[in-house]
Amino acid sequence: MLADGLSLAKMNCFSRKLRRTAPELGSSKNELVPSKLPRINGWSWPLHGFQVVGWLVYIYLAIVSFGIYIPLLPPPWNHVVHALMGIIFILHFIAHIAALTIDPAEAGVRAKQSYSSPVPLFDRSKQSHVIQDLHCYLCNIRVGPKVKHCAACNKCVDGFDHHCKWLNTCVGGRNYWCFFVALTSATLGVLLLAIVILFIFIQHYLDPNCLRTAPQYAGIQGNTTWLVFLPLAPVKTSSAGLLIVAFGTLMLSITCLMMFAHLMAFHFYLFYKGISTYDHIKMRRSKESNIEAGKPPDVKTNNKAPKFLQT
Ligand SMILES: [Zn+2]
Ligand SMILES: [Zn+2]
């Protein structure tokens, strides 16, 4: 009895309102559970490797597009593609920054301003659900029906779609459209770049003079010396140098294009079904568990979520 009384007193001391640094007492049992600070947005430390790779690819594609390949296009296409690609890169930059800066957390989490207090980590072996009866036991708030507690961000996200490793934050109701604009602009950008490079690759063999219309080529003899970083800082390079970078960039663009196109097609499928990525994953899990249990599947869905997106 005395031990139980002490336990109860301890539980009150460590009630959910008084979150201390790890370790602290569990929400439902008298057990120690680890805790960590919730992530605010995509800028929160630590950065994810995918996020850094995404930024480097963006910078690389901007340099080769505007510095090397667009200036080689014959007029007026060099001006047209320059303007079009400029709009796409700026649009993607704004949407990308907005998607990773906007905090997609549930209003209750943002209202509590509890980002400086560690939140207990979810332990599946002790609790089957973090949210029960529209109450999150980790954030200790009442939540809406479209809320999911993200394990990576360690907070409740309203209109949860998925946790994006490329943005290093959740995509939810508040930043979904920024994510979608970023995805659409990235798809258009790599598609346009792949077309430009393919054109230059082919014309380099068929009609190299149509790529050498810049006035800086006037004093250069032969067709084997090329200029990059026109018009501001021309640097000489060989045909092989130009083609090797073109081939590598084309492969990178096609790889990105396949990933983005797959993801876009999947999100159009979700629009058509009127569901989120998370709804889709839950349906698939339910279908798979029914199949394992020998029950007929209750949900008809054949479209697979891209593997790099599944949480
Ligand atoms: Zn929560
Ligand atoms: Zn998350």
PDB file of C-alpha atoms in Angstrom, residues 40-43 51 91-104 164 166-172 174-183:
ATOM      1  CA  ILE A  40       9.855  22.343 -35.246  1.00  0.00           C
ATOM      2  CA  ASN A  41      10.408  22.151 -39.014  1.00  0.00           C
ATOM      3  CA  GLY A  42      12.906  21.086 -41.686  1.00  0.00           C
ATOM      4  CA  TRP A  43      15.566  23.438 -40.296  1.00  0.00           C
ATOM      5  CA  GLN A  51      17.894  16.845 -47.402  1.00  0.00           C
ATOM      6  CA  LEU A  91       9.183  28.872 -57.881  1.00  0.00           C
ATOM      7  CA  HIS A  92      10.773  25.662 -56.629  1.00  0.00           C
ATOM      8  CA  PHE A  93      13.072  27.561 -54.278  1.00  0.00           C
ATOM      9  CA  ILE A  94      10.168  29.506 -52.694  1.00  0.00           C
ATOM     10  CA  ALA A  95       7.886  26.447 -52.413  1.00  0.00           C
ATOM     11  CA  HIS A  96      10.708  24.250 -51.052  1.00  0.00           C
ATOM     12  CA  ILE A  97      11.721  26.813 -48.402  1.00  0.00           C
ATOM     13  CA  ALA A  98       8.055  27.373 -47.441  1.00  0.00           C
ATOM     14  CA  ALA A  99       7.344  23.607 -47.199  1.00  0.00           C
ATOM     15  CA  LEU A 100      10.250  22.979 -44.853  1.00  0.00           C
ATOM     16  CA  THR A 101       9.796  26.187 -42.816  1.00  0.00           C
ATOM     17  CA  ILE A 102       6.044  26.019 -42.117  1.00  0.00           C
ATOM     18  CA  ASP A 103       5.386  24.066 -38.932  1.00  0.00           C
ATOM     19  CA  PRO A 104       2.717  21.463 -39.810  1.00  0.00           C
ATOM     20  CA  CYS A 164       9.330  13.631 -45.966  1.00  0.00           C
ATOM     21  CA  TRP A 166      13.933  15.151 -48.441  1.00  0.00           C
ATOM     22  CA  LEU A 167      12.357  18.093 -46.586  1.00  0.00           C
ATOM     23  CA  ASN A 168      13.264  16.619 -43.179  1.00  0.00           C
ATOM     24  CA  THR A 169       9.832  17.512 -41.857  1.00  0.00           C
ATOM     25  CA  CYS A 170       6.250  16.306 -42.010  1.00  0.00           C
ATOM     26  CA  VAL A 171       3.953  17.132 -44.891  1.00  0.00           C
ATOM     27  CA  GLY A 172       0.587  17.976 -43.385  1.00  0.00           C
ATOM     28  CA  ARG A 174      -0.504  23.410 -43.491  1.00  0.00           C
ATOM     29  CA  ASN A 175       2.367  22.770 -45.932  1.00  0.00           C
ATOM     30  CA  TYR A 176       0.888  20.212 -48.348  1.00  0.00           C
ATOM     31  CA  TRP A 177       0.406  22.677 -51.225  1.00  0.00           C
ATOM     32  CA  CYS A 178       3.924  24.055 -50.818  1.00  0.00           C
ATOM     33  CA  PHE A 179       5.181  20.468 -51.035  1.00  0.00           C
ATOM     34  CA  PHE A 180       3.061  19.841 -54.130  1.00  0.00           C
ATOM     35  CA  VAL A 181       4.240  23.038 -55.899  1.00  0.00           C
ATOM     36  CA  ALA A 182       7.851  22.132 -55.019  1.00  0.00           C
ATOM     37  CA  LEU A 183       7.323  18.639 -56.470  1.00  0.00           C
TER      38      LEU A 183
END
